[in-house]
Short mmCIF file of C-alpha atoms in Angstrom, two decimals:
data_model
loop_
_atom_site.label_atom_id
_atom_site.label_comp_id
_atom_site.label_asym_id
_atom_site.label_seq_id
_atom_site.Cartn_x
_atom_site.Cartn_y
_atom_site.Cartn_z
CA MET L 1 36.50 61.73 47.49
CA GLY L 2 39.79 63.36 48.38
CA GLU L 3 41.58 63.02 51.60
CA PRO L 4 41.22 65.48 54.01
CA PRO L 5 44.12 67.09 55.40
CA CYS L 6 45.98 65.14 58.42
CA SER L 7 47.66 66.00 61.69
CA PRO L 8 50.53 65.10 63.35
CA SER L 9 48.14 62.33 64.99
CA HIS L 10 47.37 58.94 63.12
CA THR L 11 43.35 59.17 63.87
CA CYS L 12 42.92 60.26 60.31
CA SER L 13 41.07 59.39 57.84
CA GLY L 14 42.16 56.94 55.11
CA GLU L 15 42.46 54.30 58.12
CA PRO L 16 39.98 51.11 57.38
CA PRO L 17 38.02 49.77 59.99
CA VAL L 18 39.20 46.04 60.97
CA ASP L 19 37.58 44.15 58.58
CA CYS L 20 38.78 46.12 55.85
CA ASN L 21 41.55 45.93 52.75
CA ASP L 22 43.64 48.42 52.96
CA THR L 23 43.15 49.74 49.35
CA ALA L 24 39.17 49.85 49.79
CA PRO L 25 37.63 53.31 50.29
CA CYS L 26 36.61 52.45 54.29
CA LEU L 27 36.60 56.10 55.61
CA VAL L 28 36.47 57.31 58.59
CA ASP L 29 33.50 60.31 58.27
CA THR L 30 35.18 63.71 58.89
CA MET L 31 32.44 64.45 61.54
CA VAL L 32 32.60 62.38 64.14
CA LYS L 33 30.17 63.63 67.18
CA GLY L 34 30.25 59.75 68.90
CA LYS L 35 29.54 55.86 68.75
CA THR L 36 25.72 54.71 67.85
CA GLY L 37 24.62 53.08 71.40
CA LYS L 38 26.91 56.07 73.59
CA LYS L 39 25.85 56.69 76.71
CA ASN L 40 24.38 60.78 76.66
CA LYS L 41 27.42 61.84 78.87
CA LYS L 42 29.74 61.31 75.77
CA ILE L 43 27.79 63.19 72.81
CA ASN L 44 28.38 66.57 73.31
CA LYS L 45 32.30 65.59 72.18
CA LYS L 46 33.46 66.96 69.30
CA ARG L 47 36.18 64.35 68.12
CA GLN L 48 39.46 64.41 66.70
CA SER L 49 38.39 62.64 63.74
CA ALA L 50 38.97 61.52 60.10
CA ALA L 51 39.43 65.33 59.36
CA CYS L 52 42.81 65.65 61.37
CA GLN L 53 42.10 68.55 62.55
CA MET L 54 45.56 69.62 63.93
CA LYS L 55 47.07 69.22 67.04
CA THR L 56 48.74 71.49 68.82
CA ASP L 57 50.23 73.00 71.88
CA SER L 58 53.12 72.78 73.43
CA GLU L 59 52.42 73.12 76.68
CA CYS L 60 49.10 71.59 79.00
CA THR L 61 48.78 73.94 82.03
CA LEU L 62 45.50 74.10 84.26
CA VAL L 63 43.19 76.64 85.42
CA THR L 64 44.40 78.51 88.45
CA ALA L 65 43.16 81.54 90.32
CA GLU L 66 45.66 83.23 87.76
CA GLN L 67 46.14 82.79 84.09
CA SER L 68 49.17 80.53 83.59
CA PRO L 69 52.26 81.41 81.29
CA PRO L 70 52.14 82.05 77.73
CA SER L 71 53.51 78.84 75.85
CA GLN L 72 56.40 78.77 73.42
CA HIS L 73 56.02 78.82 69.42
CA LEU L 74 54.94 75.68 67.68
CA PRO L 75 56.00 74.10 64.98
CA GLU L 76 54.66 75.84 61.62
CA HIS L 77 52.72 72.55 60.38
CA LEU L 78 50.81 72.86 63.93
CA GLU L 79 47.57 74.81 63.51
CA LYS L 80 46.54 76.20 67.05
CA ARG L 81 42.82 75.65 68.47
CA SER L 82 41.40 77.74 70.44
CA ALA L 83 40.75 76.51 74.23
CA GLY L 84 37.03 75.75 73.47
CA SER L 85 37.40 74.04 70.26
CA LYS L 86 36.99 70.64 72.44
CA ASN L 87 33.95 70.12 74.42
CA LYS L 88 34.83 67.62 77.84
CA LYS L 89 32.99 64.38 78.52
CA ASN L 90 29.73 65.58 80.08
CA SER L 91 31.48 62.44 82.37
CA GLN L 92 34.50 64.15 84.09
CA LYS L 93 34.73 64.07 87.04
CA THR L 94 34.93 65.95 90.29
CA ARG L 95 38.03 64.44 92.32
CA ILE L 96 41.15 63.85 90.26
CA LEU L 97 41.41 59.64 91.14
CA THR L 98 44.36 56.60 89.97
CA PRO L 99 43.77 53.19 88.32
CA ALA L 100 42.14 50.67 90.98
CA THR L 101 45.69 48.72 90.51
CA SER L 102 47.63 52.37 92.19
CA LEU L 103 45.09 52.44 94.90
CA ALA L 104 45.84 48.50 95.47
CA ARG L 105 49.62 48.59 95.50
CA SER L 106 49.08 52.57 98.20
CA SER L 107 50.08 52.13 101.52
CA HIS L 108 48.27 55.20 102.39
CA GLN L 109 45.61 57.61 101.67
CA GLU L 110 45.10 60.26 99.52
CA ASP L 111 44.84 64.01 101.27
CA PRO L 112 41.27 64.90 101.04
CA SER L 113 42.09 67.96 100.15
CA SER L 114 43.41 66.27 96.30
CA SER L 115 40.58 65.91 95.42
CA GLN L 116 38.42 68.58 93.80
CA LYS L 117 37.96 68.66 90.23
CA ALA L 118 40.90 70.70 88.56
CA SER L 119 39.97 71.97 84.89
CA ALA L 120 42.24 71.79 81.99
CA THR L 121 42.98 74.11 79.36
CA CYS L 122 46.09 74.93 77.08
CA ALA L 123 47.84 77.88 76.44
CA GLN L 124 47.70 79.20 73.29
CA SER L 125 49.95 82.62 73.18
CA THR L 126 52.76 83.51 70.82
CA GLN L 127 55.12 85.23 73.10
CA THR L 128 58.51 82.82 73.82
CA GLU L 129 57.67 80.68 76.96
CA SER L 130 59.38 81.67 79.76
CA PRO L 131 62.02 78.64 81.66
CA GLN L 132 59.39 76.10 82.41
CA LEU L 133 62.49 73.24 83.60
CA GLN L 134 62.79 73.66 87.33
CA SER L 135 61.75 71.55 89.98
CA PHE L 136 57.82 72.30 92.06
CA GLN L 137 59.95 72.89 95.13
CA THR L 138 61.42 76.21 93.31
CA GLN L 139 57.77 77.84 91.32
CA SER L 140 56.26 78.69 94.85
CA THR L 141 54.85 81.94 93.36
CA GLN L 142 54.43 79.84 89.70
CA THR L 143 51.96 78.02 88.29
CA PRO L 144 53.17 74.03 87.83
CA PRO L 145 52.52 72.57 84.64
CA ILE L 146 50.16 70.28 86.05
CA GLN L 147 48.14 71.34 88.67
CA GLY L 148 45.26 71.42 90.41
CA ILE L 149 42.67 73.33 92.21
CA HIS L 150 42.75 71.99 95.65
CA SER L 151 40.89 74.58 97.66
CA PRO L 152 39.32 77.63 97.80
CA SER L 153 39.91 80.78 96.05
CA THR L 154 41.75 82.15 99.21
CA GLU L 155 44.28 79.24 99.43
CA SER L 156 47.29 80.42 98.15
CA LYS L 157 49.34 79.50 95.12
CA SER L 158 52.49 77.82 96.89
CA THR L 159 49.88 75.79 99.11
CA GLN L 160 47.95 74.62 96.14
CA THR L 161 51.62 73.11 94.41
CA GLN L 162 52.45 71.58 97.38
CA HIS L 163 49.13 69.32 97.41
CA SER L 164 49.72 69.14 93.47
CA SER L 165 52.78 67.84 94.62
CA PHE L 166 51.72 65.20 96.46
CA SER L 167 49.25 64.12 95.17
CA LEU L 168 51.42 63.15 91.96
CA GLN L 169 54.40 62.30 94.04
CA GLN L 170 51.72 59.19 95.92
CA ALA L 171 50.72 58.35 92.70
CA TYR L 172 54.08 57.89 91.28
CA TRP L 173 55.31 55.80 94.38
CA GLY L 174 52.61 54.69 95.96
CA ARG L 175 53.75 51.58 97.93
CA SER L 176 57.13 52.00 98.58
CA PHE L 177 59.84 49.49 98.98
CA THR L 178 60.66 50.75 102.20
CA ASP L 179 56.99 49.22 103.12
CA GLN L 180 57.51 45.80 101.49
CA SER L 181 58.75 42.75 103.86
CA THR L 182 62.16 41.64 103.36
CA ASP L 183 61.17 38.77 101.50
CA GLU L 184 59.17 40.29 98.53
CA GLN L 185 62.80 43.00 98.65
CA GLU L 186 64.79 39.65 97.89
CA THR L 187 61.91 38.28 95.31
CA GLN L 188 61.82 41.56 93.72
CA SER L 189 65.89 42.31 93.41
CA SER L 190 66.43 38.56 91.66
CA SER L 191 63.91 39.25 88.84
CA ARG L 192 64.83 42.07 88.10
CA SER L 193 68.62 41.45 87.90
CA SER L 194 69.05 39.80 85.32
CA HIS L 195 65.69 40.99 83.15
CA LEU L 196 65.23 44.20 81.09
CA THR L 197 62.40 46.03 81.33
CA VAL L 198 61.29 48.54 78.31
CA LEU L 199 58.00 50.54 77.83
CA SER L 200 57.37 51.93 75.38
CA TRP L 201 54.35 54.20 74.76
CA ASN L 202 52.73 57.38 72.18
CA ILE L 203 51.04 58.79 75.58
CA ASP L 204 49.36 61.62 73.55
CA CYS L 205 50.06 64.71 75.69
CA LEU L 206 48.79 66.53 72.45
CA ASP L 207 44.93 66.35 73.82
CA THR L 208 44.88 68.25 76.51
CA ASP L 209 41.31 66.96 77.93
CA ASN L 210 41.31 65.63 81.27
CA ILE L 211 45.38 65.90 81.09
CA SER L 212 45.45 66.12 84.97
CA HIS L 213 43.30 63.02 85.49
CA ARG L 214 45.45 61.05 83.01
CA VAL L 215 49.14 62.09 83.79
CA LYS L 216 48.46 61.48 87.55
CA GLY L 217 47.39 57.37 85.84
CA LEU L 218 50.09 57.88 83.76
CA LEU L 219 52.02 58.01 86.86
CA SER L 220 50.63 55.55 88.41
CA GLN L 221 51.66 52.96 86.13
CA PHE L 222 55.33 53.69 85.77
CA GLY L 223 55.54 53.41 89.61
CA LYS L 224 53.79 50.27 89.25
CA TYR L 225 56.22 48.42 86.58
CA SER L 226 59.48 50.99 86.99
CA ALA L 227 60.51 49.53 83.71
CA ASP L 228 64.80 50.34 83.29
CA VAL L 229 64.14 52.04 80.08
CA VAL L 230 60.77 53.89 78.97
CA LEU L 231 60.57 55.80 75.23
CA LEU L 232 57.99 58.00 74.96
CA GLN L 233 55.76 59.90 72.25
CA GLU L 234 54.00 62.75 71.64
CA LEU L 235 55.07 64.63 75.03
CA VAL L 236 54.97 67.59 75.48
CA PRO L 237 56.83 70.43 77.52
CA GLY L 238 54.88 71.10 80.82
CA CYS L 239 54.13 66.93 80.61
CA LEU L 240 57.75 67.13 80.16
CA THR L 241 58.35 69.05 83.80
CA THR L 242 56.21 67.34 85.47
CA LEU L 243 57.55 63.79 85.19
CA GLN L 244 60.72 64.77 85.83
CA ASN L 245 59.79 66.83 89.10
CA ILE L 246 57.99 63.44 90.20
CA MET L 247 60.41 60.52 88.48
CA LYS L 248 64.01 61.78 90.05
CA ASP L 249 65.20 58.07 90.05
CA TYR L 250 64.90 58.31 86.03
CA GLN L 251 67.67 60.14 83.46
CA PHE L 252 65.89 62.16 81.04
CA LEU L 253 66.84 62.62 77.64
CA GLN L 254 64.19 64.79 75.00
CA GLY L 255 64.20 64.71 71.37
CA SER L 256 63.30 68.25 70.95
CA GLU L 257 62.33 71.03 73.28
CA ASP L 258 59.63 72.38 70.89
CA GLY L 259 55.89 71.78 70.26
CA TYR L 260 55.78 67.30 70.49
CA PHE L 261 58.37 65.51 70.74
CA THR L 262 60.15 61.24 72.36
CA ALA L 263 62.07 61.16 74.96
CA ILE L 264 64.13 58.64 76.45
CA LEU L 265 64.25 57.84 80.74
CA LEU L 266 66.63 56.11 82.05
CA ARG L 267 66.21 54.22 85.38
CA LYS L 268 69.73 55.77 87.44
CA ASP L 269 70.75 52.94 89.26
CA ARG L 270 70.25 50.46 86.75
CA VAL L 271 70.72 51.65 83.64
CA GLN L 272 73.71 54.29 82.59
CA LEU L 273 74.19 57.10 79.80
CA LEU L 274 77.25 56.80 78.29
CA GLN L 275 76.72 59.03 75.05
CA SER L 276 73.48 59.62 73.17
CA ASN L 277 73.09 61.98 69.87
CA ILE L 278 69.72 62.89 67.94
CA VAL L 279 69.24 62.00 63.76
CA LYS L 280 67.28 63.73 61.59
CA TYR L 281 64.73 62.90 59.38
CA PRO L 282 65.75 65.84 56.73
CA THR L 283 62.24 65.67 54.71
CA THR L 284 60.20 65.03 57.75
CA GLU L 285 57.30 68.12 57.99
CA MET L 286 55.76 66.69 61.21
CA GLY L 287 59.74 67.85 63.39
CA ARG L 288 59.84 63.77 63.70
CA ASN L 289 63.57 62.32 64.29
CA LEU L 290 65.87 59.43 65.94
CA PRO L 291 67.04 59.59 69.70
CA ILE L 292 70.26 56.93 70.18
CA ALA L 293 71.26 56.38 73.90
CA ASN L 294 74.48 54.27 74.27
CA VAL L 295 74.25 53.39 77.67
CA SER L 296 75.46 50.19 80.22
CA PHE L 297 73.19 47.98 81.62
CA LEU L 298 74.87 45.59 84.50
CA GLY L 299 78.52 46.24 82.51
CA HIS L 300 77.03 45.46 79.20
CA PRO L 301 76.38 47.49 76.66
CA LEU L 302 73.01 49.07 74.87
CA CYS L 303 71.93 51.12 72.30
CA ILE L 304 68.54 52.68 72.58
CA MET L 305 66.83 54.30 70.01
CA THR L 306 62.93 55.63 70.23
CA SER L 307 61.48 57.55 67.21
CA HIS L 308 57.59 58.98 66.11
CA LEU L 309 57.04 58.20 62.59
CA GLU L 310 55.54 60.29 60.26
CA SER L 311 51.94 60.04 61.28
CA CYS L 312 48.70 59.03 58.59
CA LYS L 313 48.16 56.57 55.61
CA SER L 314 48.82 59.39 53.04
CA ASN L 315 52.39 60.11 54.60
CA SER L 316 53.50 56.36 53.69
CA GLN L 317 56.24 57.35 51.38
CA GLU L 318 57.92 59.17 53.83
CA ARG L 319 57.00 57.81 56.63
CA LEU L 320 59.11 54.35 54.81
CA ASN L 321 61.64 56.73 54.46
CA GLN L 322 62.41 56.89 58.17
CA LEU L 323 61.78 53.71 58.22
CA ARG L 324 64.51 52.72 56.21
CA ARG L 325 66.92 55.47 58.11
CA VAL L 326 65.92 53.65 61.08
CA TRP L 327 67.43 50.55 60.10
CA LYS L 328 70.45 51.40 58.91
CA TRP L 329 71.51 53.50 62.01
CA ILE L 330 70.94 49.72 63.79
CA LYS L 331 72.88 47.50 61.19
CA GLU L 332 75.32 50.78 62.00
CA ALA L 333 75.34 50.35 65.77
CA PRO L 334 78.78 48.68 67.62
CA GLU L 335 79.17 44.93 66.79
CA ASP L 336 79.13 44.50 70.68
CA HIS L 337 76.26 46.88 71.42
CA THR L 338 72.48 44.96 71.34
CA VAL L 339 70.07 46.72 69.85
CA ILE L 340 66.36 47.28 71.08
CA PHE L 341 64.61 50.18 69.02
CA GLY L 342 60.19 51.02 70.24
CA GLY L 343 58.38 53.40 69.50
CA ASP L 344 54.70 54.43 67.44
CA THR L 345 56.05 53.74 63.82
CA ASN L 346 52.64 53.71 62.73
CA LEU L 347 53.33 51.04 60.37
CA ARG L 348 50.47 48.96 58.26
CA ASP L 349 52.06 45.49 57.54
CA TRP L 350 51.86 46.47 53.99
CA GLU L 351 54.26 48.74 54.80
CA VAL L 352 56.92 46.54 55.49
CA LYS L 353 56.20 44.12 53.34
CA LYS L 354 56.68 47.05 50.78
CA LEU L 355 60.33 47.11 51.67
CA GLY L 356 61.07 43.21 51.53
CA GLY L 357 60.64 42.88 55.21
CA LEU L 358 62.99 43.58 57.99
CA PRO L 359 66.39 43.44 57.53
CA ASP L 360 68.61 41.10 58.17
CA GLY L 361 69.85 40.56 61.52
CA ILE L 362 66.89 43.19 62.76
CA SER L 363 63.46 41.05 64.46
CA ASP L 364 60.16 42.17 65.82
CA VAL L 365 60.48 41.72 69.05
CA TRP L 366 56.64 40.74 68.70
CA GLU L 367 56.90 38.34 66.18
CA MET L 368 60.18 36.44 68.17
CA LEU L 369 57.29 35.75 71.00
CA GLY L 370 55.15 33.98 68.72
CA GLU L 371 53.02 36.95 67.83
CA PRO L 372 50.66 36.85 70.66
CA GLU L 373 47.25 38.26 69.86
CA GLU L 374 46.52 39.56 73.37
CA SER L 375 49.16 41.98 72.41
CA LYS L 376 48.77 42.86 68.84
CA TYR L 377 46.95 46.18 68.73
CA THR L 378 48.61 48.98 69.88
CA TRP L 379 45.88 51.40 68.92
CA ASP L 380 42.27 49.88 68.97
CA THR L 381 39.04 51.98 69.12
CA SER L 382 36.49 49.02 69.06
CA ILE L 383 38.06 49.42 73.65
CA ASN L 384 39.56 52.50 73.53
CA ASP L 385 37.31 55.50 72.82
CA ASN L 386 39.04 58.58 73.59
CA LYS L 387 38.90 59.39 70.11
CA GLU L 388 35.50 58.41 69.79
CA ILE L 389 36.13 56.88 65.90
CA PRO L 390 33.01 55.26 64.85
CA HIS L 391 35.13 51.89 63.29
CA SER L 392 36.50 49.72 65.07
CA ILE L 393 40.12 50.09 63.58
CA CYS L 394 42.68 48.02 65.35
CA LEU L 395 46.35 48.54 64.09
CA ARG L 396 49.77 47.90 65.35
CA PHE L 397 51.60 51.27 65.33
CA ASP L 398 53.65 50.72 68.31
CA ARG L 399 56.44 48.50 67.66
CA LEU L 400 60.44 46.79 68.93
CA PHE L 401 62.96 45.93 66.92
CA LEU L 402 65.90 44.12 68.10
CA ARG L 403 69.72 43.42 66.86
CA ALA L 404 71.73 40.79 68.73
CA ALA L 405 74.88 41.79 69.98
CA ALA L 406 77.58 40.26 67.32
CA GLU L 407 80.09 39.86 71.27
CA ASP L 408 79.06 39.84 75.00
CA ALA L 409 75.65 38.76 76.98
CA HIS L 410 72.86 38.86 74.55
CA LEU L 411 69.13 39.79 75.26
CA ARG L 412 66.42 37.75 75.04
CA PRO L 413 62.66 38.62 75.06
CA GLU L 414 60.65 36.91 77.24
CA SER L 415 57.13 38.66 77.66
CA MET L 416 55.04 41.63 76.35
CA THR L 417 52.45 43.19 77.52
CA LEU L 418 49.78 45.82 76.45
CA ILE L 419 49.22 48.50 80.14
CA GLY L 420 46.65 51.36 79.97
CA LEU L 421 43.92 49.65 79.40
CA GLU L 422 42.35 50.06 82.64
CA LYS L 423 39.94 53.61 82.03
CA LEU L 424 39.94 55.73 85.10
CA LYS L 425 37.34 57.27 86.70
CA CYS L 426 37.98 60.22 84.42
CA ASP L 427 35.41 58.60 81.85
CA TYR L 428 39.33 58.41 79.07
CA PHE L 429 41.80 55.84 78.81
CA ILE L 430 45.37 57.30 79.86
CA SER L 431 46.19 57.63 75.91
CA ASP L 432 44.33 56.69 72.82
CA HIS L 433 47.57 54.18 72.69
CA TRP L 434 48.45 51.31 74.73
CA GLY L 435 51.19 51.18 76.19
CA ILE L 436 54.21 48.31 74.94
CA LEU L 437 56.31 46.71 78.47
CA CYS L 438 58.54 43.90 77.76
CA ALA L 439 60.79 41.81 79.52
CA PHE L 440 64.20 40.98 78.25
CA LYS L 441 66.61 37.81 79.90
CA CYS L 442 70.16 38.40 79.23
CA GLU L 443 71.68 35.60 79.08
CA VAL L 444 75.72 35.49 79.21
CA SER L 445 78.01 32.69 78.20
CA GLU L 446 79.76 29.81 79.92
CA GLU L 447 82.71 31.71 79.14
CA GLN L 448 81.60 35.17 80.25
CA ARG L 449 81.29 34.00 83.26
CA VAL L 450 84.23 32.27 83.77
CA ASN L 451 85.99 35.36 82.90
CA GLU L 452 83.87 37.56 85.04
#
């Protein structure tokens, strides 16, 4: 049977169950109506399936009393779908909630007015999008990219915006640094001083189901871990604007302005941007590219890269072409720079072997840490049912590569943790991917210490 057309997402036909060989004909059904034995509340949800329905929408907004502004054009390879093409899980809650880990960190109770249900939709107009990259404070008469309905229809839109912004701010900041004791502040500062933390995550903003709940949960995770560098994939303009409005302590470098794209976030008080550029993949059919940022971390030069390589098993050759280009740029980075690449590679192990393994000087961080089983599978349908794929498919799509600097300080990976493992109370995970949080120890030679 021929493989059906594929979408930018990797949730497509041709992925074998975890216990199947890649060459075996273990295909995901083209229409998935839910896992066998699931509760009735999940049965009515149409899932994006092996048929690889094209994910769409360049901007996700929430329904308010007025119609949201029209969205911008999407890349030609994306098909449009109506807002009603996917049924929501019947178990969606009537409150916007944060994960339990975030609630434990917060020293304030959430505003009761922010606890009403918000229903999501994606603007499908083909008109040109009006300017979106403005702060919530300057949009009192417009609908913000992610906004909940917190009050009766008589409440002004400006007040709704303020309530939504407050709720998201609360999710991100949680327990503020000033609420911590002196000992806690000293411990946190000491542990962070010589460590670089990197978070890479495909946040699946193309899927608009429960987007307000999931973005709020996402902000909670960002606030909890406060990574020095955040690498994001499958970001869309509306969600980008929301993150920018809340995460004022980060500098944002986005890989594109259209459709969906990647982004590099740099914590301003820890990482300083020196220069950046974007490398294009000449033969991509999914608008993929390679954003690169040259930065300074505690005075040491780093080169940070991210990418979302071509999706789906059928696009293996294009994916490998892109991987070769990534490796080329890693090897050609300045010798005194430590290079860190993180992203959704969509790689299968056999594809790396097909290229002869990793090039000399480039290491897979997960392998450097001894291949810990608990942080291996970043796309795991045996646990994550956001897509409700009936087969258990476990793959290490998301990876981090490291090239050490020939001179200056060296970064040595100390730990790798998967995050986003807790299901939100809206019955969804934040994304269909787990995030990868990695800590690197900055090691300086004795000679450098003397010189400093």
